[in-house]
Amino acid sequence: MTGYGRGEADCEGIKLSVELSTVNRKQSEIAINLPRDLTELEARIRQAINARISRGRTNVLVAHHAGADGTRRLALDVELARSYHDALQKKLGAPGQITIDTILQAPGVMRPPEEAIEAERAWPAVERALESALNHLIKMREREGRHLAKDLIRRLKAIRQLLKEIRALHPAVVKKFRAALTERIEKTGLPISKDDERLAKEIFLFADRSDISEELTRLESHLAQFAHHLRKEEPVGRALEFIVQEIFREFNTLGAKANDAEIAQRVVACKTELEKIREQVQNLE
């Protein structure tokens, strides 16, 4: 969700510029910096940004520049300067000399010309500049998004390969348990047949407890949903975060039920990849 965009527009000889920059946030947050004479446009600017950006912190800087050289001229408020002078000299009885520097540093003495621009008159130009800045910003975010999508797809493939290996290992888990249980019984010297009903019952209960076929099926479904959302052209960040949470839950259950060291190793590897996916998803809109 990192990006930058800038747009400019002309309003009766006054150049207006809008700069946008975004950084990662889970929610939408907009910080707008406007000239004092354009503050009433904040709600419109916020609405225009919210219509196209749903996540991240967006910093907005709007400026207007008068003059051919693009610099902003300042005007001297003579009446306000005189009033400061009179207040300091007569009403407050301030000691010492009152210099021009003292007066010029007073709030409002040097200010942009009031006649430079009006908010309503400036809005069409601000809107054009904002639209241009948003277009540049979104293009940059889209380029970053495509790069992140490639990384996510690569990690999904790695998880799918590990799940394939887990699926292949799973049928042998019950066989290993049966062999280990039989070996322990034989070592104890207990007179029990391999076809004993109690032995069969114990193996059956273990097989039921360690059955991970449902978890594997749900994981395949969640991974397919993740890949499907990743191909969409609309904002999918929150949907992907939810799917990742569900995948984590299934892996936790799978790891607890598997009762096999080789499967457990692959579950850990899957969760490592998934943690990296979760970090990236938080950067997606």
PDB file of C-alpha atoms in Angstrom:
ATOM      1  CA  MET A   1       0.000   0.000   0.000  1.00  0.00           C
ATOM      2  CA  THR A   2       2.991   2.308  -0.313  1.00  0.00           C
ATOM      3  CA  GLY A   3       2.659   4.926  -3.028  1.00  0.00           C
ATOM      4  CA  TYR A   4       3.042   8.529  -4.106  1.00  0.00           C
ATOM      5  CA  GLY A   5       1.138  10.723  -6.528  1.00  0.00           C
ATOM      6  CA  ARG A   6       1.135  14.381  -7.503  1.00  0.00           C
ATOM      7  CA  GLY A   7      -1.262  16.449  -9.571  1.00  0.00           C
ATOM      8  CA  GLU A   8      -1.459  20.081 -10.655  1.00  0.00           C
ATOM      9  CA  ALA A   9      -4.208  22.274 -12.054  1.00  0.00           C
ATOM     10  CA  ASP A  10      -4.624  25.956 -12.926  1.00  0.00           C
ATOM     11  CA  CYS A  11      -7.317  28.194 -11.474  1.00  0.00           C
ATOM     12  CA  GLU A  12      -7.415  31.660 -13.079  1.00  0.00           C
ATOM     13  CA  GLY A  13      -3.650  31.966 -13.162  1.00  0.00           C
ATOM     14  CA  ILE A  14      -3.067  30.356  -9.770  1.00  0.00           C
ATOM     15  CA  LYS A  15      -1.351  26.973  -9.773  1.00  0.00           C
ATOM     16  CA  LEU A  16      -2.832  24.399  -7.408  1.00  0.00           C
ATOM     17  CA  SER A  17      -0.955  21.237  -6.472  1.00  0.00           C
ATOM     18  CA  VAL A  18      -2.026  18.103  -4.609  1.00  0.00           C
ATOM     19  CA  GLU A  19       0.513  15.597  -3.262  1.00  0.00           C
ATOM     20  CA  LEU A  20      -0.539  12.198  -1.923  1.00  0.00           C
ATOM     21  CA  SER A  21       1.572   9.609  -0.145  1.00  0.00           C
ATOM     22  CA  THR A  22       0.441   6.388   1.488  1.00  0.00           C
ATOM     23  CA  VAL A  23       1.991   4.042   4.030  1.00  0.00           C
ATOM     24  CA  ASN A  24       0.805   0.746   5.484  1.00  0.00           C
ATOM     25  CA  ARG A  25      -2.104   0.686   7.920  1.00  0.00           C
ATOM     26  CA  LYS A  26      -4.710  -1.990   8.583  1.00  0.00           C
ATOM     27  CA  GLN A  27      -7.493   0.617   8.482  1.00  0.00           C
ATOM     28  CA  SER A  28      -8.060   3.746   6.433  1.00  0.00           C
ATOM     29  CA  GLU A  29      -6.591   6.941   7.851  1.00  0.00           C
ATOM     30  CA  ILE A  30      -6.394  10.300   6.046  1.00  0.00           C
ATOM     31  CA  ALA A  31      -4.309  13.300   7.181  1.00  0.00           C
ATOM     32  CA  ILE A  32      -4.981  16.477   5.162  1.00  0.00           C
ATOM     33  CA  ASN A  33      -2.841  19.616   5.148  1.00  0.00           C
ATOM     34  CA  LEU A  34      -4.655  22.529   3.492  1.00  0.00           C
ATOM     35  CA  PRO A  35      -4.008  26.259   3.096  1.00  0.00           C
ATOM     36  CA  ARG A  36      -6.181  28.266   5.459  1.00  0.00           C
ATOM     37  CA  ASP A  37      -8.353  29.657   2.666  1.00  0.00           C
ATOM     38  CA  LEU A  38      -9.164  26.137   1.413  1.00  0.00           C
ATOM     39  CA  THR A  39      -9.975  24.419   4.713  1.00  0.00           C
ATOM     40  CA  GLU A  40     -13.661  24.068   3.855  1.00  0.00           C
ATOM     41  CA  LEU A  41     -12.691  21.666   1.052  1.00  0.00           C
ATOM     42  CA  GLU A  42     -11.395  19.045   3.495  1.00  0.00           C
ATOM     43  CA  ALA A  43     -14.628  17.012   3.573  1.00  0.00           C
ATOM     44  CA  ARG A  44     -14.802  16.841  -0.233  1.00  0.00           C
ATOM     45  CA  ILE A  45     -11.158  15.786  -0.498  1.00  0.00           C
ATOM     46  CA  ARG A  46     -11.651  13.119   2.165  1.00  0.00           C
ATOM     47  CA  GLN A  47     -14.716  11.774   0.367  1.00  0.00           C
ATOM     48  CA  ALA A  48     -12.899  11.605  -2.984  1.00  0.00           C
ATOM     49  CA  ILE A  49      -9.993   9.670  -1.425  1.00  0.00           C
ATOM     50  CA  ASN A  50     -12.259   7.269   0.478  1.00  0.00           C
ATOM     51  CA  ALA A  51     -14.043   6.437  -2.782  1.00  0.00           C
ATOM     52  CA  ARG A  52     -10.810   5.016  -4.228  1.00  0.00           C
ATOM     53  CA  ILE A  53      -8.588   4.002  -1.288  1.00  0.00           C
ATOM     54  CA  SER A  54      -9.871   1.717   1.464  1.00  0.00           C
ATOM     55  CA  ARG A  55      -6.730   0.930   3.508  1.00  0.00           C
ATOM     56  CA  GLY A  56      -3.544   2.645   4.607  1.00  0.00           C
ATOM     57  CA  ARG A  57      -2.600   6.060   5.920  1.00  0.00           C
ATOM     58  CA  THR A  58      -2.934   8.711   3.219  1.00  0.00           C
ATOM     59  CA  ASN A  59      -1.093  11.990   3.687  1.00  0.00           C
ATOM     60  CA  VAL A  60      -2.504  14.861   1.625  1.00  0.00           C
ATOM     61  CA  LEU A  61      -0.745  18.163   0.958  1.00  0.00           C
ATOM     62  CA  VAL A  62      -2.625  20.845  -0.971  1.00  0.00           C
ATOM     63  CA  ALA A  63      -0.863  24.055  -1.929  1.00  0.00           C
ATOM     64  CA  HIS A  64      -1.460  26.994  -4.260  1.00  0.00           C
ATOM     65  CA  HIS A  65       1.240  29.141  -5.832  1.00  0.00           C
ATOM     66  CA  ALA A  66       0.778  32.584  -7.310  1.00  0.00           C
ATOM     67  CA  GLY A  67       3.152  34.114  -9.834  1.00  0.00           C
ATOM     68  CA  ALA A  68       4.879  32.895 -12.963  1.00  0.00           C
ATOM     69  CA  ASP A  69       7.827  31.510 -11.034  1.00  0.00           C
ATOM     70  CA  GLY A  70       5.537  29.242  -9.040  1.00  0.00           C
ATOM     71  CA  THR A  71       6.314  30.898  -5.697  1.00  0.00           C
ATOM     72  CA  ARG A  72       3.676  32.085  -3.264  1.00  0.00           C
ATOM     73  CA  ARG A  73       3.664  35.844  -2.714  1.00  0.00           C
ATOM     74  CA  LEU A  74       2.907  37.247   0.718  1.00  0.00           C
ATOM     75  CA  ALA A  75       0.960  40.376   1.504  1.00  0.00           C
ATOM     76  CA  LEU A  76       1.545  42.820   4.347  1.00  0.00           C
ATOM     77  CA  ASP A  77      -1.527  43.573   6.452  1.00  0.00           C
ATOM     78  CA  VAL A  78      -0.732  47.215   7.164  1.00  0.00           C
ATOM     79  CA  GLU A  79      -3.693  47.810   9.470  1.00  0.00           C
ATOM     80  CA  LEU A  80      -2.872  44.774  11.588  1.00  0.00           C
ATOM     81  CA  ALA A  81       0.798  45.823  11.773  1.00  0.00           C
ATOM     82  CA  ARG A  82      -0.209  49.315  13.000  1.00  0.00           C
ATOM     83  CA  SER A  83      -2.524  47.816  15.573  1.00  0.00           C
ATOM     84  CA  TYR A  84       0.327  45.626  16.930  1.00  0.00           C
ATOM     85  CA  HIS A  85       2.583  48.693  17.007  1.00  0.00           C
ATOM     86  CA  ASP A  86       0.032  50.797  18.895  1.00  0.00           C
ATOM     87  CA  ALA A  87      -0.695  47.992  21.365  1.00  0.00           C
ATOM     88  CA  LEU A  88       2.982  47.471  22.123  1.00  0.00           C
ATOM     89  CA  GLN A  89       3.846  51.150  22.350  1.00  0.00           C
ATOM     90  CA  LYS A  90       0.819  52.767  23.939  1.00  0.00           C
ATOM     91  CA  LYS A  91      -1.423  50.217  25.630  1.00  0.00           C
ATOM     92  CA  LEU A  92       1.242  47.854  26.979  1.00  0.00           C
ATOM     93  CA  GLY A  93       3.928  50.470  27.547  1.00  0.00           C
ATOM     94  CA  ALA A  94       6.592  48.015  26.377  1.00  0.00           C
ATOM     95  CA  PRO A  95      10.152  49.186  27.123  1.00  0.00           C
ATOM     96  CA  GLY A  96      12.797  49.507  24.415  1.00  0.00           C
ATOM     97  CA  GLN A  97      12.463  50.050  20.695  1.00  0.00           C
ATOM     98  CA  ILE A  98       9.833  48.336  18.586  1.00  0.00           C
ATOM     99  CA  THR A  99      11.571  47.086  15.455  1.00  0.00           C
ATOM    100  CA  ILE A 100      10.113  46.067  12.119  1.00  0.00           C
ATOM    101  CA  ASP A 101      11.189  42.482  12.835  1.00  0.00           C
ATOM    102  CA  THR A 102       9.054  42.462  15.965  1.00  0.00           C
ATOM    103  CA  ILE A 103       5.991  43.592  14.029  1.00  0.00           C
ATOM    104  CA  LEU A 104       6.546  41.254  11.063  1.00  0.00           C
ATOM    105  CA  GLN A 105       6.789  38.219  13.358  1.00  0.00           C
ATOM    106  CA  ALA A 106       3.354  38.932  14.810  1.00  0.00           C
ATOM    107  CA  PRO A 107       0.679  36.425  13.687  1.00  0.00           C
ATOM    108  CA  GLY A 108      -1.170  37.423  10.521  1.00  0.00           C
ATOM    109  CA  VAL A 109       0.939  40.446   9.574  1.00  0.00           C
ATOM    110  CA  MET A 110       2.534  38.628   6.648  1.00  0.00           C
ATOM    111  CA  ARG A 111      -0.055  36.408   5.001  1.00  0.00           C
ATOM    112  CA  PRO A 112      -1.225  35.163   1.635  1.00  0.00           C
ATOM    113  CA  PRO A 113      -3.370  37.712  -0.192  1.00  0.00           C
ATOM    114  CA  GLU A 114      -7.029  37.202   0.679  1.00  0.00           C
ATOM    115  CA  GLU A 115      -8.056  37.864  -2.883  1.00  0.00           C
ATOM    116  CA  ALA A 116      -5.748  35.096  -4.191  1.00  0.00           C
ATOM    117  CA  ILE A 117      -8.310  32.290  -4.183  1.00  0.00           C
ATOM    118  CA  GLU A 118     -11.693  31.290  -2.813  1.00  0.00           C
ATOM    119  CA  ALA A 119     -12.548  27.731  -1.845  1.00  0.00           C
ATOM    120  CA  GLU A 120     -15.599  27.334  -4.085  1.00  0.00           C
ATOM    121  CA  ARG A 121     -13.816  28.889  -7.035  1.00  0.00           C
ATOM    122  CA  ALA A 122     -10.784  26.691  -6.430  1.00  0.00           C
ATOM    123  CA  TRP A 123     -12.607  23.372  -5.966  1.00  0.00           C
ATOM    124  CA  PRO A 124     -12.850  22.355  -9.669  1.00  0.00           C
ATOM    125  CA  ALA A 125      -9.080  22.830 -10.040  1.00  0.00           C
ATOM    126  CA  VAL A 126      -8.371  21.073  -6.721  1.00  0.00           C
ATOM    127  CA  GLU A 127     -10.597  18.207  -7.848  1.00  0.00           C
ATOM    128  CA  ARG A 128      -8.688  17.866 -11.128  1.00  0.00           C
ATOM    129  CA  ALA A 129      -5.330  17.941  -9.352  1.00  0.00           C
ATOM    130  CA  LEU A 130      -6.569  15.429  -6.757  1.00  0.00           C
ATOM    131  CA  GLU A 131      -7.838  13.097  -9.486  1.00  0.00           C
ATOM    132  CA  SER A 132      -4.485  13.233 -11.256  1.00  0.00           C
ATOM    133  CA  ALA A 133      -2.607  12.581  -8.001  1.00  0.00           C
ATOM    134  CA  LEU A 134      -4.895   9.648  -7.168  1.00  0.00           C
ATOM    135  CA  ASN A 135      -4.351   8.111 -10.601  1.00  0.00           C
ATOM    136  CA  HIS A 136      -0.565   8.260 -10.196  1.00  0.00           C
ATOM    137  CA  LEU A 137      -0.771   6.963  -6.633  1.00  0.00           C
ATOM    138  CA  ILE A 138      -3.004   4.024  -7.516  1.00  0.00           C
ATOM    139  CA  LYS A 139      -0.814   3.041 -10.478  1.00  0.00           C
ATOM    140  CA  MET A 140       2.189   2.906  -8.155  1.00  0.00           C
ATOM    141  CA  ARG A 141       0.238   0.870  -5.600  1.00  0.00           C
ATOM    142  CA  GLU A 142      -0.927  -1.499  -8.327  1.00  0.00           C
ATOM    143  CA  ARG A 143       2.661  -2.112  -9.422  1.00  0.00           C
ATOM    144  CA  GLU A 144       3.615  -2.907  -5.842  1.00  0.00           C
ATOM    145  CA  GLY A 145       0.517  -5.088  -5.498  1.00  0.00           C
ATOM    146  CA  ARG A 146       1.459  -7.167  -8.541  1.00  0.00           C
ATOM    147  CA  HIS A 147       4.917  -7.704  -7.087  1.00  0.00           C
ATOM    148  CA  LEU A 148       3.460  -8.795  -3.742  1.00  0.00           C
ATOM    149  CA  ALA A 149       0.957 -11.077  -5.491  1.00  0.00           C
ATOM    150  CA  LYS A 150       3.809 -12.954  -7.186  1.00  0.00           C
ATOM    151  CA  ASP A 151       5.453 -13.529  -3.822  1.00  0.00           C
ATOM    152  CA  LEU A 152       2.166 -14.724  -2.292  1.00  0.00           C
ATOM    153  CA  ILE A 153       1.518 -17.131  -5.164  1.00  0.00           C
ATOM    154  CA  ARG A 154       5.009 -18.584  -4.761  1.00  0.00           C
ATOM    155  CA  ARG A 155       4.389 -19.179  -1.057  1.00  0.00           C
ATOM    156  CA  LEU A 156       0.978 -20.735  -1.769  1.00  0.00           C
ATOM    157  CA  LYS A 157       2.673 -23.218  -4.102  1.00  0.00           C
ATOM    158  CA  ALA A 158       5.153 -24.090  -1.360  1.00  0.00           C
ATOM    159  CA  ILE A 159       2.313 -24.744   1.107  1.00  0.00           C
ATOM    160  CA  ARG A 160       0.428 -26.866  -1.432  1.00  0.00           C
ATOM    161  CA  GLN A 161       3.532 -28.972  -2.017  1.00  0.00           C
ATOM    162  CA  LEU A 162       3.927 -29.519   1.734  1.00  0.00           C
ATOM    163  CA  LEU A 163       0.245 -30.492   2.016  1.00  0.00           C
ATOM    164  CA  LYS A 164       0.758 -33.008  -0.778  1.00  0.00           C
ATOM    165  CA  GLU A 165       3.589 -34.552   1.217  1.00  0.00           C
ATOM    166  CA  ILE A 166       1.456 -34.609   4.385  1.00  0.00           C
ATOM    167  CA  ARG A 167      -1.341 -36.338   2.490  1.00  0.00           C
ATOM    168  CA  ALA A 168       1.127 -38.987   1.309  1.00  0.00           C
ATOM    169  CA  LEU A 169       2.523 -39.524   4.817  1.00  0.00           C
ATOM    170  CA  HIS A 170      -0.810 -39.730   6.605  1.00  0.00           C
ATOM    171  CA  PRO A 171      -1.853 -43.318   5.694  1.00  0.00           C
ATOM    172  CA  ALA A 172       1.327 -44.669   7.264  1.00  0.00           C
ATOM    173  CA  VAL A 173       0.634 -43.037  10.657  1.00  0.00           C
ATOM    174  CA  VAL A 174      -1.831 -45.734  11.812  1.00  0.00           C
ATOM    175  CA  LYS A 175       0.460 -48.490  10.557  1.00  0.00           C
ATOM    176  CA  LYS A 176       3.346 -47.016  12.543  1.00  0.00           C
ATOM    177  CA  PHE A 177       1.166 -46.821  15.640  1.00  0.00           C
ATOM    178  CA  ARG A 178       0.013 -50.445  15.249  1.00  0.00           C
ATOM    179  CA  ALA A 179       3.595 -51.651  14.829  1.00  0.00           C
ATOM    180  CA  ALA A 180       4.838 -49.601  17.813  1.00  0.00           C
ATOM    181  CA  LEU A 181       1.950 -50.766  20.022  1.00  0.00           C
ATOM    182  CA  THR A 182       2.468 -54.409  19.082  1.00  0.00           C
ATOM    183  CA  GLU A 183       6.186 -54.099  19.762  1.00  0.00           C
ATOM    184  CA  ARG A 184       5.562 -52.653  23.218  1.00  0.00           C
ATOM    185  CA  ILE A 185       3.146 -55.464  24.058  1.00  0.00           C
ATOM    186  CA  GLU A 186       5.623 -58.068  22.914  1.00  0.00           C
ATOM    187  CA  LYS A 187       8.372 -56.503  25.021  1.00  0.00           C
ATOM    188  CA  THR A 188       6.198 -56.703  28.120  1.00  0.00           C
ATOM    189  CA  GLY A 189       5.589 -60.394  27.478  1.00  0.00           C
ATOM    190  CA  LEU A 190       1.820 -60.060  27.847  1.00  0.00           C
ATOM    191  CA  PRO A 191      -0.100 -62.950  26.342  1.00  0.00           C
ATOM    192  CA  ILE A 192      -2.163 -61.053  23.764  1.00  0.00           C
ATOM    193  CA  SER A 193      -2.925 -61.954  20.175  1.00  0.00           C
ATOM    194  CA  LYS A 194      -2.430 -59.519  17.320  1.00  0.00           C
ATOM    195  CA  ASP A 195      -6.093 -60.080  16.489  1.00  0.00           C
ATOM    196  CA  ASP A 196      -7.234 -59.296  20.000  1.00  0.00           C
ATOM    197  CA  GLU A 197     -10.369 -57.138  20.090  1.00  0.00           C
ATOM    198  CA  ARG A 198      -8.855 -54.787  22.685  1.00  0.00           C
ATOM    199  CA  LEU A 199      -5.848 -54.167  20.446  1.00  0.00           C
ATOM    200  CA  ALA A 200      -8.081 -53.526  17.440  1.00  0.00           C
ATOM    201  CA  LYS A 201     -10.192 -51.097  19.494  1.00  0.00           C
ATOM    202  CA  GLU A 202      -7.128 -49.137  20.627  1.00  0.00           C
ATOM    203  CA  ILE A 203      -5.866 -48.886  17.043  1.00  0.00           C
ATOM    204  CA  PHE A 204      -9.307 -47.788  15.852  1.00  0.00           C
ATOM    205  CA  LEU A 205      -9.503 -45.018  18.481  1.00  0.00           C
ATOM    206  CA  PHE A 206      -6.034 -43.806  17.544  1.00  0.00           C
ATOM    207  CA  ALA A 207      -6.955 -43.794  13.843  1.00  0.00           C
ATOM    208  CA  ASP A 208     -10.074 -41.759  14.618  1.00  0.00           C
ATOM    209  CA  ARG A 209      -8.208 -39.235  16.773  1.00  0.00           C
ATOM    210  CA  SER A 210      -5.396 -38.798  14.238  1.00  0.00           C
ATOM    211  CA  ASP A 211      -7.587 -38.551  11.138  1.00  0.00           C
ATOM    212  CA  ILE A 212      -6.708 -35.276   9.408  1.00  0.00           C
ATOM    213  CA  SER A 213      -8.592 -35.790   6.158  1.00  0.00           C
ATOM    214  CA  GLU A 214     -11.173 -33.103   7.015  1.00  0.00           C
ATOM    215  CA  GLU A 215      -8.465 -30.567   7.861  1.00  0.00           C
ATOM    216  CA  LEU A 216      -6.642 -31.318   4.622  1.00  0.00           C
ATOM    217  CA  THR A 217      -9.844 -30.844   2.610  1.00  0.00           C
ATOM    218  CA  ARG A 218     -10.654 -27.541   4.298  1.00  0.00           C
ATOM    219  CA  LEU A 219      -7.079 -26.322   3.813  1.00  0.00           C
ATOM    220  CA  GLU A 220      -7.287 -27.032   0.084  1.00  0.00           C
ATOM    221  CA  SER A 221     -10.546 -25.097  -0.037  1.00  0.00           C
ATOM    222  CA  HIS A 222      -9.102 -22.125   1.893  1.00  0.00           C
ATOM    223  CA  LEU A 223      -6.019 -22.012  -0.352  1.00  0.00           C
ATOM    224  CA  ALA A 224      -8.246 -22.060  -3.450  1.00  0.00           C
ATOM    225  CA  GLN A 225     -10.308 -19.187  -1.999  1.00  0.00           C
ATOM    226  CA  PHE A 226      -7.145 -17.244  -1.247  1.00  0.00           C
ATOM    227  CA  ALA A 227      -5.891 -17.642  -4.819  1.00  0.00           C
ATOM    228  CA  HIS A 228      -9.334 -16.685  -6.169  1.00  0.00           C
ATOM    229  CA  HIS A 229      -9.456 -13.444  -4.155  1.00  0.00           C
ATOM    230  CA  LEU A 230      -5.888 -12.635  -5.136  1.00  0.00           C
ATOM    231  CA  ARG A 231      -6.933 -12.495  -8.806  1.00  0.00           C
ATOM    232  CA  LYS A 232      -9.749 -10.006  -8.177  1.00  0.00           C
ATOM    233  CA  GLU A 233      -9.441  -6.377  -9.261  1.00  0.00           C
ATOM    234  CA  GLU A 234     -11.240  -5.044  -6.177  1.00  0.00           C
ATOM    235  CA  PRO A 235      -9.887  -4.451  -2.641  1.00  0.00           C
ATOM    236  CA  VAL A 236      -9.346  -7.878  -1.042  1.00  0.00           C
ATOM    237  CA  GLY A 237      -6.940  -7.225   1.851  1.00  0.00           C
ATOM    238  CA  ARG A 238      -9.456  -7.805   4.650  1.00  0.00           C
ATOM    239  CA  ALA A 239     -10.879 -10.918   2.985  1.00  0.00           C
ATOM    240  CA  LEU A 240      -7.389 -12.377   2.614  1.00  0.00           C
ATOM    241  CA  GLU A 241      -6.605 -11.650   6.274  1.00  0.00           C
ATOM    242  CA  PHE A 242      -9.703 -13.580   7.321  1.00  0.00           C
ATOM    243  CA  ILE A 243      -8.781 -16.557   5.096  1.00  0.00           C
ATOM    244  CA  VAL A 244      -5.244 -16.596   6.520  1.00  0.00           C
ATOM    245  CA  GLN A 245      -6.679 -16.763  10.055  1.00  0.00           C
ATOM    246  CA  GLU A 246      -8.802 -19.760   9.049  1.00  0.00           C
ATOM    247  CA  ILE A 247      -5.798 -21.481   7.460  1.00  0.00           C
ATOM    248  CA  PHE A 248      -3.795 -20.985  10.670  1.00  0.00           C
ATOM    249  CA  ARG A 249      -6.634 -22.536  12.656  1.00  0.00           C
ATOM    250  CA  GLU A 250      -6.714 -25.615  10.447  1.00  0.00           C
ATOM    251  CA  PHE A 251      -2.951 -26.057  10.645  1.00  0.00           C
ATOM    252  CA  ASN A 252      -3.071 -25.841  14.445  1.00  0.00           C
ATOM    253  CA  THR A 253      -5.704 -28.570  14.536  1.00  0.00           C
ATOM    254  CA  LEU A 254      -3.829 -30.676  11.990  1.00  0.00           C
ATOM    255  CA  GLY A 255      -0.597 -30.434  13.947  1.00  0.00           C
ATOM    256  CA  ALA A 256      -2.324 -31.445  17.172  1.00  0.00           C
ATOM    257  CA  LYS A 257      -4.008 -34.481  15.605  1.00  0.00           C
ATOM    258  CA  ALA A 258      -1.279 -35.813  13.328  1.00  0.00           C
ATOM    259  CA  ASN A 259       0.790 -37.667  15.985  1.00  0.00           C
ATOM    260  CA  ASP A 260       3.688 -38.002  13.585  1.00  0.00           C
ATOM    261  CA  ALA A 261       7.069 -36.282  13.634  1.00  0.00           C
ATOM    262  CA  GLU A 262       7.425 -36.039   9.855  1.00  0.00           C
ATOM    263  CA  ILE A 263       3.984 -34.499   9.468  1.00  0.00           C
ATOM    264  CA  ALA A 264       4.675 -32.135  12.372  1.00  0.00           C
ATOM    265  CA  GLN A 265       7.828 -30.878  10.642  1.00  0.00           C
ATOM    266  CA  ARG A 266       5.866 -30.086   7.501  1.00  0.00           C
ATOM    267  CA  VAL A 267       3.126 -28.370   9.485  1.00  0.00           C
ATOM    268  CA  VAL A 268       5.756 -26.102  11.049  1.00  0.00           C
ATOM    269  CA  ALA A 269       7.136 -25.323   7.586  1.00  0.00           C
ATOM    270  CA  CYS A 270       3.614 -24.496   6.353  1.00  0.00           C
ATOM    271  CA  LYS A 271       2.987 -22.167   9.298  1.00  0.00           C
ATOM    272  CA  THR A 272       6.300 -20.424   8.655  1.00  0.00           C
ATOM    273  CA  GLU A 273       5.276 -19.699   5.080  1.00  0.00           C
ATOM    274  CA  LEU A 274       1.817 -18.677   6.248  1.00  0.00           C
ATOM    275  CA  GLU A 275       3.241 -16.204   8.758  1.00  0.00           C
ATOM    276  CA  LYS A 276       5.124 -14.509   5.913  1.00  0.00           C
ATOM    277  CA  ILE A 277       1.908 -14.445   3.902  1.00  0.00           C
ATOM    278  CA  ARG A 278       0.061 -12.829   6.809  1.00  0.00           C
ATOM    279  CA  GLU A 279       2.689 -10.075   7.059  1.00  0.00           C
ATOM    280  CA  GLN A 280       2.335  -9.329   3.341  1.00  0.00           C
ATOM    281  CA  VAL A 281      -1.476  -9.450   3.352  1.00  0.00           C
ATOM    282  CA  GLN A 282      -1.528  -6.657   5.920  1.00  0.00           C
ATOM    283  CA  ASN A 283       0.083  -4.478   3.234  1.00  0.00           C
ATOM    284  CA  LEU A 284      -2.594  -5.203   0.636  1.00  0.00           C
ATOM    285  CA  GLU A 285      -5.684  -3.142  -0.014  1.00  0.00           C
TER     286      GLU A 285
END
